Coordinates of C-alpha atoms in Angstrom, one line a residue:
Q122 CA 0.0 0.0 0.0
S123 CA 1.2 3.5 -0.7
W124 CA 1.2 6.2 1.9
T125 CA 0.5 9.9 1.5
V126 CA 0.5 12.8 3.9
V127 CA -2.2 15.5 3.3
P128 CA -3.5 18.4 5.5
D129 CA -6.7 17.3 7.1
F130 CA -7.4 19.9 9.7
T131 CA -5.4 23.1 10.1
H132 CA -5.9 25.7 12.8
H133 CA -4.0 28.8 13.9
A134 CA -3.7 27.5 17.5
H135 CA -1.5 29.9 19.4
T136 CA 0.0 33.4 19.4
A137 CA 3.5 31.9 19.8
S138 CA 5.3 28.8 18.7
L139 CA 4.2 25.3 19.8
S140 CA 6.4 23.7 22.5
A141 CA 4.5 20.5 23.2
V142 CA 1.9 18.2 21.7
A143 CA 0.1 15.1 22.9
V144 CA -2.7 12.8 21.6
N145 CA -5.1 10.2 22.9
N146 CA -7.8 8.3 21.0
R147 CA -10.0 11.4 20.8
Y148 CA -8.1 14.6 21.5
V149 CA -5.0 16.5 20.4
V150 CA -3.6 19.0 22.9
T151 CA -1.0 21.6 22.1
G152 CA 1.1 23.7 24.5
S153 CA 2.9 26.9 23.6
R154 CA 5.1 29.7 24.6
D155 CA 1.9 31.7 24.9
E156 CA 1.2 29.8 28.2
T157 CA -2.0 28.1 27.0
I158 CA -3.0 24.6 26.3
Q159 CA -5.4 24.2 23.3
I160 CA -7.7 21.2 22.9
Y161 CA -8.9 19.8 19.6
D162 CA -11.6 17.1 19.1
M163 CA -10.2 15.1 16.3
R164 CA -13.3 13.1 15.7
K165 CA -15.3 16.2 15.0
K166 CA -12.3 18.2 13.7
I167 CA -13.1 21.2 15.8
E168 CA -11.4 23.3 18.5
H169 CA -12.7 22.2 21.9
G170 CA -11.4 24.9 24.2
A171 CA -8.3 26.1 26.2
L172 CA -6.7 25.4 29.5
L173 CA -5.2 28.4 31.3
Q174 CA -3.8 27.1 34.6
H175 CA 0.0 27.7 33.8
N176 CA 2.1 30.8 33.9
G177 CA 5.0 30.3 31.5
T178 CA 5.8 28.2 28.5
I179 CA 4.1 24.8 28.4
T180 CA 7.0 22.4 28.3
C181 CA 5.4 18.9 28.4
L182 CA 2.1 17.2 27.9
E183 CA 1.2 13.5 28.3
F184 CA -2.1 11.6 28.3
Y185 CA -2.8 8.6 30.4
G186 CA -5.5 6.5 28.7
T187 CA -8.7 8.3 27.9
A188 CA -9.4 10.0 31.2
H189 CA -6.3 12.0 32.3
L190 CA -3.7 14.5 31.0
L191 CA -0.6 15.7 32.8
S192 CA 1.0 19.1 31.9
G193 CA 4.2 20.7 33.0
A194 CA 5.5 24.2 32.4
E195 CA 8.1 26.8 33.2
D196 CA 6.2 27.8 36.3
G197 CA 7.4 24.6 38.0
L198 CA 3.8 23.2 38.2
I199 CA 2.5 19.8 37.1
C200 CA -1.2 19.8 36.6
I201 CA -3.4 16.7 36.5
W202 CA -6.5 17.1 34.2
N203 CA -9.7 15.2 33.9
T204 CA -10.3 14.9 30.2
K205 CA -14.0 14.3 30.5
R206 CA -14.8 17.6 32.0
W207 CA -11.5 19.2 31.4
E208 CA -11.0 20.4 34.9
C209 CA -7.8 20.6 36.9
L210 CA -7.9 17.8 39.5
K211 CA -4.6 18.7 41.1
S212 CA -1.9 21.3 40.7
I213 CA 1.5 20.2 42.1
K214 CA 4.5 22.6 42.7
A215 CA 6.9 20.0 41.2
H216 CA 10.2 21.8 40.7
K217 CA 11.8 25.0 42.0
G218 CA 12.7 25.9 38.4
H219 CA 11.0 24.9 35.2
V220 CA 9.5 21.5 34.6
T221 CA 11.4 20.3 31.5
S222 CA 9.9 16.8 31.0
L223 CA 7.6 14.3 32.6
S224 CA 6.6 10.6 31.9
I225 CA 3.8 8.5 33.3
H226 CA 4.5 4.8 34.2
P227 CA 2.4 2.4 32.2
S228 CA 0.6 1.4 35.3
G229 CA -0.6 4.9 35.9
K230 CA 0.5 4.8 39.5
L231 CA 3.8 6.7 39.2
A232 CA 5.2 9.6 37.2
L233 CA 8.7 10.9 36.8
S234 CA 9.6 14.5 36.2
V235 CA 12.8 16.5 35.7
G236 CA 13.4 20.2 36.0
T237 CA 15.9 23.0 36.0
D238 CA 16.5 22.5 39.7
K239 CA 18.8 19.5 38.9
T240 CA 16.4 17.0 40.3
L241 CA 14.6 13.9 39.1
R242 CA 11.3 13.5 41.1
T243 CA 9.0 10.5 41.5
W244 CA 5.3 11.2 42.0
N245 CA 2.7 8.9 43.6
L246 CA -0.2 9.6 41.3
V247 CA -2.7 7.6 43.3
E248 CA -2.3 10.0 46.2
G249 CA -1.0 13.0 44.2
R250 CA 2.1 13.5 46.3
P251 CA 5.9 13.3 46.0
A252 CA 7.5 9.9 46.6
F253 CA 11.2 10.3 45.9
V254 CA 13.7 13.0 44.9
K255 CA 17.1 12.3 43.2
N256 CA 19.7 15.0 42.8
L257 CA 21.3 15.1 39.3
K258 CA 24.6 16.7 38.5
Q259 CA 23.1 18.7 35.6
N260 CA 19.6 19.7 34.4
A261 CA 17.9 16.9 32.4
H262 CA 15.6 17.9 29.6
I263 CA 14.0 14.5 28.7
I264 CA 12.7 11.7 30.9
K265 CA 11.0 8.6 29.5
W266 CA 9.6 5.3 30.8
S267 CA 10.1 2.1 28.7
P268 CA 6.9 0.6 27.4
D269 CA 7.1 -2.3 30.0
G270 CA 7.8 0.2 32.8
E271 CA 10.9 -1.7 34.0
R272 CA 13.4 1.0 33.2
Y273 CA 13.5 4.7 32.4
V274 CA 16.0 7.1 30.7
T275 CA 17.1 10.6 31.3
V276 CA 18.7 12.9 28.7
I277 CA 21.2 15.6 29.8
T278 CA 22.3 17.6 26.7
N279 CA 24.1 14.8 24.7
K280 CA 24.0 12.0 27.3
V281 CA 21.4 9.3 27.9
D282 CA 21.4 7.5 31.3
V283 CA 19.5 4.2 31.5
Y284 CA 18.0 3.4 34.9
K285 CA 16.4 0.2 36.2
L286 CA 13.2 0.7 38.1
D287 CA 13.8 -1.9 40.8
T288 CA 17.2 -0.4 41.8
A289 CA 16.7 3.2 40.7
S290 CA 20.4 3.1 39.7
I291 CA 22.1 3.8 36.3
T292 CA 22.8 0.6 34.4
G293 CA 24.4 2.3 31.4
T294 CA 25.2 5.5 29.7
I295 CA 25.2 6.6 26.0
T296 CA 27.0 9.7 24.8
T297 CA 26.5 11.3 21.4
E298 CA 28.4 14.1 19.7
K299 CA 25.4 16.5 19.3
R300 CA 22.6 17.6 21.7
I301 CA 19.7 15.2 21.8
S302 CA 16.3 16.8 21.2
S303 CA 14.0 13.7 21.0
L304 CA 14.0 10.1 22.4
R305 CA 11.4 7.5 21.6
F306 CA 11.2 3.8 22.7
I307 CA 10.7 1.5 19.8
T308 CA 10.5 -1.7 21.9
D309 CA 11.0 -2.4 25.6
S310 CA 14.8 -2.5 25.1
I311 CA 15.5 -0.4 22.0
F312 CA 15.0 3.4 21.6
A313 CA 15.6 5.9 18.9
I314 CA 17.3 9.2 19.5
A315 CA 17.7 12.3 17.3
G316 CA 19.0 15.8 17.8
D317 CA 21.1 18.5 16.4
D318 CA 22.2 16.6 13.3
E319 CA 20.4 14.8 10.5
I320 CA 20.9 11.3 11.9
I321 CA 18.5 9.0 13.7
R322 CA 20.2 6.3 15.9
F323 CA 18.7 3.1 17.4
Y324 CA 20.3 2.1 20.7
S325 CA 20.0 -1.1 22.8
C326 CA 19.3 -0.4 26.5
D327 CA 21.1 -3.6 27.5
S328 CA 24.4 -3.1 25.6
Q329 CA 24.2 0.7 25.1
K330 CA 25.4 0.0 21.6
C331 CA 24.1 1.7 18.4
V332 CA 22.3 -1.0 16.4
C333 CA 21.4 1.2 13.4
E334 CA 21.8 4.7 12.2
F335 CA 20.7 6.5 9.1
K336 CA 20.4 10.0 7.7
A337 CA 16.8 11.0 7.9
H338 CA 16.7 14.7 7.1
E339 CA 18.8 17.6 5.7
N340 CA 18.6 19.6 9.0
R341 CA 18.3 19.0 12.7
I342 CA 15.6 16.6 13.8
K343 CA 13.1 18.0 16.3
D344 CA 10.9 15.0 17.1
I345 CA 10.3 11.3 16.6
Y346 CA 7.1 9.4 17.0
S347 CA 6.4 5.7 16.5
F348 CA 3.3 3.5 16.3
E349 CA 2.1 0.1 15.1
R350 CA -0.7 -0.2 12.5
E351 CA -1.9 -3.4 10.7
G352 CA 1.3 -5.2 11.8
E353 CA 3.6 -2.5 10.5
H354 CA 5.9 -0.6 12.8
V355 CA 6.0 3.0 11.6
I356 CA 8.3 5.8 12.6
V357 CA 7.5 9.5 11.9
T358 CA 10.1 12.2 12.0
A359 CA 9.9 16.0 11.9
S360 CA 12.8 18.3 11.1
S361 CA 13.6 22.0 11.2
D362 CA 13.9 21.7 7.4
G363 CA 10.0 21.6 7.3
Y364 CA 9.8 17.9 6.3
I365 CA 7.7 15.2 8.0
K366 CA 8.8 11.8 6.9
V367 CA 7.1 8.4 7.5
W368 CA 9.3 5.3 7.7
N369 CA 8.6 1.6 7.8
L370 CA 10.7 -0.3 10.4
D371 CA 11.2 -4.1 10.3
L372 CA 11.7 -5.1 14.0
N373 CA 13.1 -8.5 12.8
K374 CA 15.8 -6.7 10.9
I375 CA 16.4 -3.8 13.3
K376 CA 19.9 -3.3 11.9
D377 CA 18.5 -2.5 8.5
V378 CA 17.8 1.1 7.6
P379 CA 14.0 1.7 7.7
S380 CA 12.4 2.3 4.3
L381 CA 10.8 5.6 3.5
L382 CA 7.0 5.3 3.0
C383 CA 6.3 9.0 2.2
E384 CA 7.3 12.6 3.0
V385 CA 5.8 16.0 2.9
N386 CA 7.3 19.5 3.0
T387 CA 5.1 21.5 5.4
K388 CA 7.1 24.7 4.6
A389 CA 7.0 25.4 8.4
R390 CA 9.7 25.4 11.0
L391 CA 8.6 22.3 12.9
T392 CA 9.1 22.2 16.7
C393 CA 7.2 19.1 17.9
L394 CA 5.2 16.1 16.5
A395 CA 2.5 13.6 17.6
V396 CA 0.5 11.1 15.6
W397 CA -3.3 10.8 16.2
L398 CA -4.7 7.4 15.2
D399 CA -8.4 6.9 14.6
E400 CA -8.4 3.8 16.8
A401 CA -12.2 3.7 17.3
S402 CA -12.9 3.4 13.6
E403 CA -10.1 0.9 13.2
M404 CA -11.5 -1.2 16.0
K405 CA -14.9 -0.9 14.3
E406 CA -13.6 -2.1 11.0
N407 CA -11.5 -4.9 12.5
C408 CA -14.4 -6.2 14.5
D409 CA -16.7 -5.8 11.5
K410 CA -19.3 -4.0 13.6
A411 CA -20.6 -1.5 11.1
A412 CA -23.5 -0.6 13.3
T413 CA -21.5 0.3 16.3
S414 CA -21.0 4.0 16.6
S415 CA -17.8 5.6 17.7
Q416 CA -19.7 6.9 20.8
A417 CA -20.5 3.3 21.8
N418 CA -16.8 2.5 21.5
E419 CA -16.1 5.4 23.7
D420 CA -18.6 4.3 26.3
E421 CA -17.2 0.8 26.2
K422 CA -13.7 2.1 26.8
S423 CA -14.7 4.3 29.7
S424 CA -16.4 1.3 31.3
I425 CA -13.3 -0.8 30.9
V426 CA -11.3 2.0 32.6
R427 CA -13.8 1.9 35.5
K428 CA -13.5 -1.8 35.8
K429 CA -9.7 -1.6 35.9
K430 CA -9.9 1.0 38.7
V431 CA -7.3 3.2 37.1
C432 CA -5.9 5.7 39.6
W433 CA -6.8 9.3 39.9
T434 CA -10.5 8.6 40.3
D435 CA -12.6 11.6 41.0
K436 CA -12.0 11.2 44.8
S437 CA -9.0 13.3 44.1
D438 CA -11.4 16.2 43.9
R439 CA -12.0 16.0 47.6
N440 CA -8.2 16.5 48.3
I441 CA -8.1 19.8 46.5
S442 CA -7.8 23.0 48.4
P443 CA -10.7 25.4 48.1
E444 CA -8.6 27.9 46.2
K445 CA -8.2 25.4 43.4
Q446 CA -9.0 27.1 40.1
K447 CA -11.7 25.2 38.2
L448 CA -11.3 26.0 34.5
E449 CA -13.9 26.1 31.9
T450 CA -13.4 25.7 28.2
P451 CA -15.0 28.3 25.9
L452 CA -17.6 25.7 24.9
Q453 CA -18.7 25.2 28.5
K454 CA -19.0 29.0 29.0
K455 CA -21.0 29.2 25.8
K456 CA -23.4 26.5 27.0
K457 CA -23.8 28.4 30.3
K458 CA -24.6 31.6 28.5
Q459 CA -27.2 29.8 26.4
N460 CA -28.8 28.2 29.4
S461 CA -29.0 31.5 31.3
S462 CA -30.5 33.2 28.3
E463 CA -33.1 30.5 28.0

């Protein structure tokens, strides 16, 4: 099958450049230097509202499942959002300086964050409190859990430290010539890194050796994303040269250079990248349930989440101080106005 990249939904989202983007099965959220987080409903292809809790550039955004979003910013705060009502469940003063990166454990019970106060902090998300602080020699700007949650990595300029969860100690270090701007796990033990050159490199967590490298762009690479679809492992890269490229990776031949599926010149200076997959429609097709609406799929997913008893249930609301600011999206405000006028 041939792949093409075409604009599907374009919106002038912010008054400044984008600094972070995240997706779940329904929404895309974007953070910017203009201190706001914008929400987009990708099923309806509409703007859904804005979140205004932070002061300072939004530095990191990460969804956990369908119900929660975590955001971090230069104000040192990490905010936990309920994505059903888009309200701030908890606002945590996480770092004395900026929050530079955060990552949620696959279980949803823990999160890690790094900031400009030279600390790596572990957060108990069930209770919304700090669990552990580790002092670093320098400021880390990326932190990432492996998909199986058994290890995590930090990036400090051009150095990657690999940690084991059970010992919280460094098991290996990888150093590159140029600054690293993006890291993405491809499997539980292999990750891709890119940065201030045109090369993407795959490294083994176990051996700390480079298993494959290839020139992907003509300029520095700003972000990498990966996903699996119909049995294919796909990598998407974005560069300052304006190009987005889509690559097919054969995990059985990890040492082989991925094949280019397609590319597009956006004619923009790209800063960050995420891939939204219409999983609900894909599930519908795969299950051959033409009569099932995407809303039914959504209801089914939320009931699964309830059965699993994923943490950060709404009991968190009761722990919030009275001065907690409850935010409303423009759509909610619009509805209120309509109701009052009626």
